[in-house]
Coordinates of C-alpha atoms in Angstrom, one line a residue:
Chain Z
X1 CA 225.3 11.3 137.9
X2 CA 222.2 13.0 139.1
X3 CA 219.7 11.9 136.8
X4 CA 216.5 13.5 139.3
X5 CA 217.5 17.0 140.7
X6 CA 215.7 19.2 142.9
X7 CA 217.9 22.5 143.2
X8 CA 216.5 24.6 145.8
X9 CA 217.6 22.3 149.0
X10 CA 214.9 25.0 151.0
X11 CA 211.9 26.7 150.1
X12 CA 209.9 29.7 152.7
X13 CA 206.3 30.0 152.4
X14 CA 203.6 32.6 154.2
X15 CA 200.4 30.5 155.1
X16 CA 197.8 31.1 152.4
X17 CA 200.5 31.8 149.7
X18 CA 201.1 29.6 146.8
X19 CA 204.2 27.1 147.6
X20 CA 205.9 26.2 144.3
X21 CA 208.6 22.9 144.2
X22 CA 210.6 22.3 141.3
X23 CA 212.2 19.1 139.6
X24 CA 214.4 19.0 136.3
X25 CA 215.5 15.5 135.5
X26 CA 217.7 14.1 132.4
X27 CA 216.8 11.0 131.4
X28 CA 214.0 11.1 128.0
X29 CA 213.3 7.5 129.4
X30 CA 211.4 8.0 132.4
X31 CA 207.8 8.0 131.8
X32 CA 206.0 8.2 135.1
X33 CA 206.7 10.9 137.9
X34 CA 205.6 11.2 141.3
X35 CA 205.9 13.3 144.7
X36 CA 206.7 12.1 148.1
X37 CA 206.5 14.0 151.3
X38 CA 208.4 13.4 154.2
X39 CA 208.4 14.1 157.9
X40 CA 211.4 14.1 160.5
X41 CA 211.6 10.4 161.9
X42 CA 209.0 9.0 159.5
X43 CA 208.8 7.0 155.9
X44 CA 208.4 9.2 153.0
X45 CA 205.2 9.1 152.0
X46 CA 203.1 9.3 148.2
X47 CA 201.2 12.7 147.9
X48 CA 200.6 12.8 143.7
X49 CA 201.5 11.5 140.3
X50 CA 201.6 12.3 136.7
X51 CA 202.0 10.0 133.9
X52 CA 204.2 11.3 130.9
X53 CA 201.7 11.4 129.0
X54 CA 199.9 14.5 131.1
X55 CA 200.8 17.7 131.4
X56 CA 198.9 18.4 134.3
X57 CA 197.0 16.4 137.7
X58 CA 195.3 17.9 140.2
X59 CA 194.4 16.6 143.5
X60 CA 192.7 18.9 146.6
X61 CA 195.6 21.6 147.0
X62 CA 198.0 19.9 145.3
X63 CA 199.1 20.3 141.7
X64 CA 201.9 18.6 139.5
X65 CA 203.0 19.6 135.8
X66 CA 205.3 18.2 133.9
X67 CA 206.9 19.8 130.8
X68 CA 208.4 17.2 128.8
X69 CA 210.0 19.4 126.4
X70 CA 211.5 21.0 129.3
X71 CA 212.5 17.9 131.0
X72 CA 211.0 20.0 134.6
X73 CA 208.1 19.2 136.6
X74 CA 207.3 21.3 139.4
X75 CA 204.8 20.7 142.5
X76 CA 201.9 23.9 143.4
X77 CA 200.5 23.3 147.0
X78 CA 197.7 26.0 147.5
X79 CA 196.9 27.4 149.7
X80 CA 199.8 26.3 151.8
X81 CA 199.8 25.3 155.1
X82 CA 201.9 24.9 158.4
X83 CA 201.6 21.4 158.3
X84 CA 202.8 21.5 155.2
X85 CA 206.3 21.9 156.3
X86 CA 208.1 18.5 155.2
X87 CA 211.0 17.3 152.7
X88 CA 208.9 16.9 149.5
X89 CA 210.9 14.5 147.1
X90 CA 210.2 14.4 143.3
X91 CA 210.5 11.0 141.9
X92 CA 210.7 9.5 138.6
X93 CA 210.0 6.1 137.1
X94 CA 211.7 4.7 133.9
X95 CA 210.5 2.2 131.5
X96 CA 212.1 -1.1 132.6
X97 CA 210.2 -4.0 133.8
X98 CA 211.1 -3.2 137.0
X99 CA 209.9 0.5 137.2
X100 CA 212.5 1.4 139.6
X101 CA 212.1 5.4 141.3
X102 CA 215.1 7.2 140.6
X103 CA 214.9 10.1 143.7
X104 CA 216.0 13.6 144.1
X105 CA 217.6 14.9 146.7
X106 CA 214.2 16.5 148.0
X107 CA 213.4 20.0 149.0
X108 CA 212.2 21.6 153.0
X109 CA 209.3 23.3 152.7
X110 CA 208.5 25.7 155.6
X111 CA 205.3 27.3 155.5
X112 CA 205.4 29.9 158.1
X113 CA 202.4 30.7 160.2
Chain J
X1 CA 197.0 -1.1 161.3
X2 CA 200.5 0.1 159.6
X3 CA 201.1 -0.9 155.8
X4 CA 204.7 -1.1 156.1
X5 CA 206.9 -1.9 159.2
X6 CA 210.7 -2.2 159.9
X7 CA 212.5 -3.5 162.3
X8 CA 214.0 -1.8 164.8
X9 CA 213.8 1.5 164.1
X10 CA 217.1 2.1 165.4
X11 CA 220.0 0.1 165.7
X12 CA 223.5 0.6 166.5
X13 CA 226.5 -1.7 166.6
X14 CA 230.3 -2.3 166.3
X15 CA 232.0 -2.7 163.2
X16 CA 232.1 -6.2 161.9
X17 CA 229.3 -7.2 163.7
X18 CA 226.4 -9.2 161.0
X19 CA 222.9 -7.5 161.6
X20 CA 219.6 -8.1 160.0
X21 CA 216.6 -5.6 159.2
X22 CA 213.1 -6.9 158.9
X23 CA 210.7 -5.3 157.0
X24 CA 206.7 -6.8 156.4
X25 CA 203.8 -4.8 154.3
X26 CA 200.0 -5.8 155.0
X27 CA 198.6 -4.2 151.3
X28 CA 198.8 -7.4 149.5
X29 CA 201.1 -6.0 147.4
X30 CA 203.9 -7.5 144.8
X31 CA 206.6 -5.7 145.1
X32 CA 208.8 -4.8 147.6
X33 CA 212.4 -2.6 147.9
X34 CA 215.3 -1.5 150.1
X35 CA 216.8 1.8 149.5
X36 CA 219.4 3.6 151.5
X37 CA 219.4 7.2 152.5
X38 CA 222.5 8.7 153.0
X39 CA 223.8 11.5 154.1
X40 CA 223.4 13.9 151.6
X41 CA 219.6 12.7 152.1
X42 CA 219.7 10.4 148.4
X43 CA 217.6 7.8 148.5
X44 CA 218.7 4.9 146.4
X45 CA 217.7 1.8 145.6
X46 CA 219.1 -1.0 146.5
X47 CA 217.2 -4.2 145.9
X48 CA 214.0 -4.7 144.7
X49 CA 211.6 -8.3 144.8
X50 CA 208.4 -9.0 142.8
X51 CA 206.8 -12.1 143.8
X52 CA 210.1 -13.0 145.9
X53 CA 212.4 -12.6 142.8
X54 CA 215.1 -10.5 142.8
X55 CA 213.7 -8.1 140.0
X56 CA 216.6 -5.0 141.0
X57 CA 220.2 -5.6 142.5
X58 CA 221.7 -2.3 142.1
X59 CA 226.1 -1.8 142.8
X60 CA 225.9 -3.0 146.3
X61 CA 228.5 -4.6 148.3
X62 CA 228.0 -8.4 148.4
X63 CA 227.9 -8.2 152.4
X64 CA 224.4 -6.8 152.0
X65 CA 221.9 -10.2 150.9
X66 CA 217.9 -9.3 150.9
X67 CA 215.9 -12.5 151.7
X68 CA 212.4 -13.0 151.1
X69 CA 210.3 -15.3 152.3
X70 CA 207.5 -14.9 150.7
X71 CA 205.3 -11.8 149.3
X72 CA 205.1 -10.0 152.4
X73 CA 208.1 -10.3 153.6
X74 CA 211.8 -8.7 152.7
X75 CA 214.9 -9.1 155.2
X76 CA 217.9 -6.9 154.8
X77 CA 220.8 -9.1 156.1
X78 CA 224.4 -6.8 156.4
X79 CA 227.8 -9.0 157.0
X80 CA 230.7 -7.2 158.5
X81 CA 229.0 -4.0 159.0
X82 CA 231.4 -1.2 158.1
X83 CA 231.3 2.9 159.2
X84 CA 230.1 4.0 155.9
X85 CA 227.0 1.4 156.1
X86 CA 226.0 4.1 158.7
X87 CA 222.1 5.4 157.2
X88 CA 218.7 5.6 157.3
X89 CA 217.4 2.3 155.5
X90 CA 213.8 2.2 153.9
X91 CA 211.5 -0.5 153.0
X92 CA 208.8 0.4 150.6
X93 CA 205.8 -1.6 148.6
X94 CA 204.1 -1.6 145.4
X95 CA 201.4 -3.2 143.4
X96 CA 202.4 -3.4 139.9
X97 CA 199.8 -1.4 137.9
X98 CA 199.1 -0.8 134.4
X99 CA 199.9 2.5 132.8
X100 CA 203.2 1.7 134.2
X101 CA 202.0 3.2 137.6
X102 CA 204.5 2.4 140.4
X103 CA 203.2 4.3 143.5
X104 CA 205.7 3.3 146.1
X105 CA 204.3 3.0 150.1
X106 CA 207.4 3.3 152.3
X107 CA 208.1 1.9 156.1
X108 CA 209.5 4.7 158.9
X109 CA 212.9 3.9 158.5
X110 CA 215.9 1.8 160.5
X111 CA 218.6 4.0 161.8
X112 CA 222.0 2.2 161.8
X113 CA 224.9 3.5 163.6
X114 CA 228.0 1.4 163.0
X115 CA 230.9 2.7 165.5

Protein backbone atom coordinates (compact mmCIF):
# COMPACT_ATOMS: atom_id res chain seq x y z
CA UNK A 1 0.00 0.00 0.00
CA UNK A 2 1.54 3.05 -1.40
CA UNK A 3 0.98 5.55 1.08
CA UNK A 4 3.63 8.35 -0.81
CA UNK A 5 3.18 8.28 -4.75
CA UNK A 6 4.86 10.08 -7.27
CA UNK A 7 3.08 9.12 -10.69
CA UNK A 8 5.02 10.42 -13.46
CA UNK A 9 8.19 7.92 -13.22
CA UNK A 10 9.82 10.76 -15.96
CA UNK A 11 9.58 14.26 -16.42
CA UNK A 12 11.44 16.51 -19.84
CA UNK A 13 12.34 19.96 -19.20
CA UNK A 14 13.97 22.81 -21.79
CA UNK A 15 16.69 24.79 -19.83
CA UNK A 16 15.17 28.02 -18.53
CA UNK A 17 11.57 26.44 -18.43
CA UNK A 18 9.70 25.91 -15.25
CA UNK A 19 10.11 22.00 -14.07
CA UNK A 20 7.08 21.00 -12.12
CA UNK A 21 7.17 17.47 -9.72
CA UNK A 22 4.28 16.20 -8.24
CA UNK A 23 3.39 14.06 -5.03
CA UNK A 24 -0.16 12.85 -3.79
CA UNK A 25 0.02 10.88 -0.55
CA UNK A 26 -2.91 9.18 1.61
CA UNK A 27 -2.28 9.21 4.92
CA UNK A 28 -4.11 12.58 6.95
CA UNK A 29 -1.30 11.70 9.52
CA UNK A 30 1.73 12.84 8.07
CA UNK A 31 2.56 16.28 9.04
CA UNK A 32 5.95 17.21 7.71
CA UNK A 33 7.05 16.73 3.98
CA UNK A 34 10.29 16.93 2.32
CA UNK A 35 12.24 16.58 -1.17
CA UNK A 36 15.27 14.61 -1.85
CA UNK A 37 17.32 14.68 -4.96
CA UNK A 38 19.31 11.97 -6.12
CA UNK A 39 22.25 11.30 -8.52
CA UNK A 40 23.30 7.91 -10.22
CA UNK A 41 25.79 6.14 -7.80
CA UNK A 42 25.24 8.62 -4.90
CA UNK A 43 23.05 9.01 -1.46
CA UNK A 44 19.87 10.90 -1.96
CA UNK A 45 20.30 13.99 -0.75
CA UNK A 46 17.75 16.94 1.21
CA UNK A 47 16.96 19.86 -1.20
CA UNK A 48 13.55 21.44 0.75
CA UNK A 49 10.83 21.09 3.34
CA UNK A 50 7.38 22.13 4.28
CA UNK A 51 5.72 21.67 7.47
CA UNK A 52 1.91 20.84 7.33
CA UNK A 53 1.12 23.67 8.60
CA UNK A 54 2.52 25.82 5.34
CA UNK A 55 1.18 26.01 2.22
CA UNK A 56 4.11 27.26 0.59
CA UNK A 57 8.42 27.47 1.13
CA UNK A 58 10.57 28.89 -1.01
CA UNK A 59 14.28 28.45 -1.23
CA UNK A 60 16.64 30.03 -4.31
CA UNK A 61 14.89 28.13 -7.39
CA UNK A 62 13.21 25.87 -5.58
CA UNK A 63 9.54 25.86 -4.49
CA UNK A 64 7.32 23.25 -2.50
CA UNK A 65 3.45 23.54 -1.85
CA UNK A 66 1.45 21.50 -0.25
CA UNK A 67 -2.35 21.28 -0.47
CA UNK A 68 -3.70 19.61 2.39
CA UNK A 69 -7.06 19.46 1.33
CA UNK A 70 -5.82 17.88 -1.67
CA UNK A 71 -3.55 15.52 0.00
CA UNK A 72 -0.79 16.67 -3.22
CA UNK A 73 2.27 18.55 -2.93
CA UNK A 74 4.22 19.30 -5.85
CA UNK A 75 8.01 20.65 -6.34
CA UNK A 76 8.59 24.08 -8.93
CA UNK A 77 12.43 24.33 -9.80
CA UNK A 78 12.88 27.58 -11.80
CA UNK A 79 14.57 28.28 -13.96
CA UNK A 80 15.69 24.68 -14.52
CA UNK A 81 18.82 23.62 -15.18
CA UNK A 82 21.04 20.73 -16.78
CA UNK A 83 22.38 19.86 -13.70
CA UNK A 84 19.20 19.54 -12.50
CA UNK A 85 18.74 16.20 -14.03
CA UNK A 86 18.39 13.71 -11.01
CA UNK A 87 15.67 11.31 -9.34
CA UNK A 88 13.84 13.88 -7.01
CA UNK A 89 12.02 11.83 -4.25
CA UNK A 90 9.08 13.38 -2.28
CA UNK A 91 9.01 12.34 1.31
CA UNK A 92 6.73 12.45 4.09
CA UNK A 93 6.99 12.26 7.81
CA UNK A 94 4.16 11.11 10.23
CA UNK A 95 3.46 12.00 13.68
CA UNK A 96 5.03 9.11 15.74
CA UNK A 97 7.90 9.60 18.04
CA UNK A 98 9.98 8.19 15.66
CA UNK A 99 9.22 10.51 12.59
CA UNK A 100 9.99 7.88 10.25
CA UNK A 101 10.01 9.12 6.03
CA UNK A 102 7.65 7.15 4.21
CA UNK A 103 9.22 7.55 0.40
CA UNK A 104 7.84 7.68 -3.07
CA UNK A 105 9.04 6.02 -5.74
CA UNK A 106 10.77 9.27 -7.06
CA UNK A 107 10.60 10.92 -10.43
CA UNK A 108 13.87 11.56 -13.39
CA UNK A 109 13.98 14.89 -14.18
CA UNK A 110 15.84 15.70 -17.42
CA UNK A 111 16.39 19.13 -18.15
CA UNK A 112 17.57 19.34 -21.66
CA UNK A 113 20.17 21.77 -22.69
CA UNK B 1 35.03 15.70 5.28
CA UNK B 2 31.89 13.40 4.30
CA UNK B 3 28.83 13.45 6.82
CA UNK B 4 27.79 10.04 6.25
CA UNK B 5 29.87 6.93 5.07
CA UNK B 6 29.18 3.21 4.18
CA UNK B 7 31.08 0.57 3.93
CA UNK B 8 31.94 -0.86 0.98
CA UNK B 9 30.20 0.61 -1.51
CA UNK B 10 29.93 -2.50 -3.26
CA UNK B 11 29.78 -5.90 -2.23
CA UNK B 12 28.98 -9.10 -3.75
CA UNK B 13 28.85 -12.64 -2.38
CA UNK B 14 27.37 -16.21 -2.40
CA UNK B 15 24.32 -17.17 -0.95
CA UNK B 16 24.42 -18.09 2.68
CA UNK B 17 27.37 -16.27 3.19
CA UNK B 18 26.94 -13.61 6.73
CA UNK B 19 28.07 -10.04 5.66
CA UNK B 20 28.21 -6.86 7.54
CA UNK B 21 27.66 -3.11 6.34
CA UNK B 22 29.24 -0.34 8.32
CA UNK B 23 27.93 2.90 8.24
CA UNK B 24 29.46 6.22 10.63
CA UNK B 25 28.01 10.02 10.37
CA UNK B 26 30.40 12.97 11.68
CA UNK B 27 27.13 15.67 12.34
CA UNK B 28 26.71 14.87 15.83
CA UNK B 29 23.59 13.82 15.15
CA UNK B 30 20.91 11.39 17.19
CA UNK B 31 19.43 9.42 14.94
CA UNK B 32 20.46 7.13 12.59
CA UNK B 33 18.58 4.54 9.84
CA UNK B 34 18.93 1.74 7.31
CA UNK B 35 16.59 1.61 4.42
CA UNK B 36 16.61 -0.66 1.49
CA UNK B 37 16.11 0.33 -2.13
CA UNK B 38 14.90 -2.17 -4.23
CA UNK B 39 14.29 -2.65 -7.42
CA UNK B 40 11.34 -0.84 -8.24
CA UNK B 41 13.63 2.05 -6.69
CA UNK B 42 11.32 2.17 -3.03
CA UNK B 43 13.19 3.11 -0.41
CA UNK B 44 12.07 1.71 2.89
CA UNK B 45 12.90 1.74 6.14
CA UNK B 46 14.28 -0.67 7.81
CA UNK B 47 15.66 0.13 11.23
CA UNK B 48 15.98 3.17 12.90
CA UNK B 49 18.34 4.10 16.36
CA UNK B 50 18.04 7.27 18.51
CA UNK B 51 20.71 7.41 21.06
CA UNK B 52 21.62 3.60 20.22
CA UNK B 53 17.98 2.45 20.88
CA UNK B 54 16.20 0.69 18.53
CA UNK B 55 13.38 3.45 18.05
CA UNK B 56 12.06 1.60 14.33
CA UNK B 57 12.18 -2.24 13.43
CA UNK B 58 10.02 -2.37 10.46
CA UNK B 59 8.84 -6.33 8.87
CA UNK B 60 12.28 -7.46 8.30
CA UNK B 61 13.64 -10.89 8.23
CA UNK B 62 15.33 -11.76 11.62
CA UNK B 63 18.68 -12.53 9.57
CA UNK B 64 19.14 -8.82 9.24
CA UNK B 65 20.35 -7.36 13.18
CA UNK B 66 21.58 -3.46 13.19
CA UNK B 67 24.14 -2.86 15.98
CA UNK B 68 25.13 0.22 17.38
CA UNK B 69 27.77 1.10 19.16
CA UNK B 70 27.38 4.14 20.11
CA UNK B 71 25.83 7.55 18.47
CA UNK B 72 27.86 7.60 15.53
CA UNK B 73 27.84 4.45 14.67
CA UNK B 74 25.11 1.89 12.99
CA UNK B 75 26.21 -1.69 11.60
CA UNK B 76 23.98 -3.62 9.33
CA UNK B 77 24.78 -7.32 10.05
CA UNK B 78 22.87 -9.86 7.25
CA UNK B 79 22.92 -13.85 8.18
CA UNK B 80 22.52 -16.27 5.38
CA UNK B 81 22.31 -13.79 2.69
CA UNK B 82 19.60 -14.76 0.30
CA UNK B 83 19.06 -13.58 -3.80
CA UNK B 84 16.22 -11.31 -2.98
CA UNK B 85 18.57 -9.43 -0.28
CA UNK B 86 20.10 -8.28 -3.53
CA UNK B 87 19.80 -3.91 -3.26
CA UNK B 88 21.12 -0.76 -2.79
CA UNK B 89 21.29 -0.29 1.07
CA UNK B 90 21.33 3.41 2.67
CA UNK B 91 22.38 4.74 5.86
CA UNK B 92 21.05 8.18 6.67
CA UNK B 93 21.19 10.65 9.88
CA UNK B 94 19.14 13.02 11.73
CA UNK B 95 18.99 15.50 14.57
CA UNK B 96 15.69 15.32 16.16
CA UNK B 97 14.24 18.93 15.87
CA UNK B 98 11.31 20.59 17.14
CA UNK B 99 8.45 21.33 14.88
CA UNK B 100 8.67 17.75 14.29
CA UNK B 101 11.43 18.52 11.67
CA UNK B 102 13.24 15.20 10.53
CA UNK B 103 15.55 16.31 7.70
CA UNK B 104 17.28 13.03 6.82
CA UNK B 105 21.28 13.20 5.49
CA UNK B 106 21.91 10.00 3.62
CA UNK B 107 25.42 7.91 2.94
CA UNK B 108 26.19 6.85 -1.00
CA UNK B 109 24.89 3.60 -0.76
CA UNK B 110 26.28 -0.34 -0.53
CA UNK B 111 25.56 -2.35 -3.52
CA UNK B 112 24.96 -6.02 -2.65
CA UNK B 113 24.93 -8.66 -5.15
CA UNK B 114 24.09 -12.08 -3.64
CA UNK B 115 24.66 -14.86 -6.46
Amino acid sequence: DQQVKQNSPSLSVQEGRISILNCDYTNSMFDYFLWYKKYPAEGPTFLISISSIKDKNEDGRFTVFLNKSAKHLSLHIVPSQPGDSAVYFCAAAGTGSARQLTFGSGTQLTVLP
Amino acid sequence: DTAVSQTPKYLVTQMGNDKSIKCEQNLGHDTMYWYKQDSKKFLKIMFSYNNKELIINETVPNRFSPKSPDKAHLNLHINSLELGDSAVYFCASSQRLSGGRNEQFFGPGTRLTVL
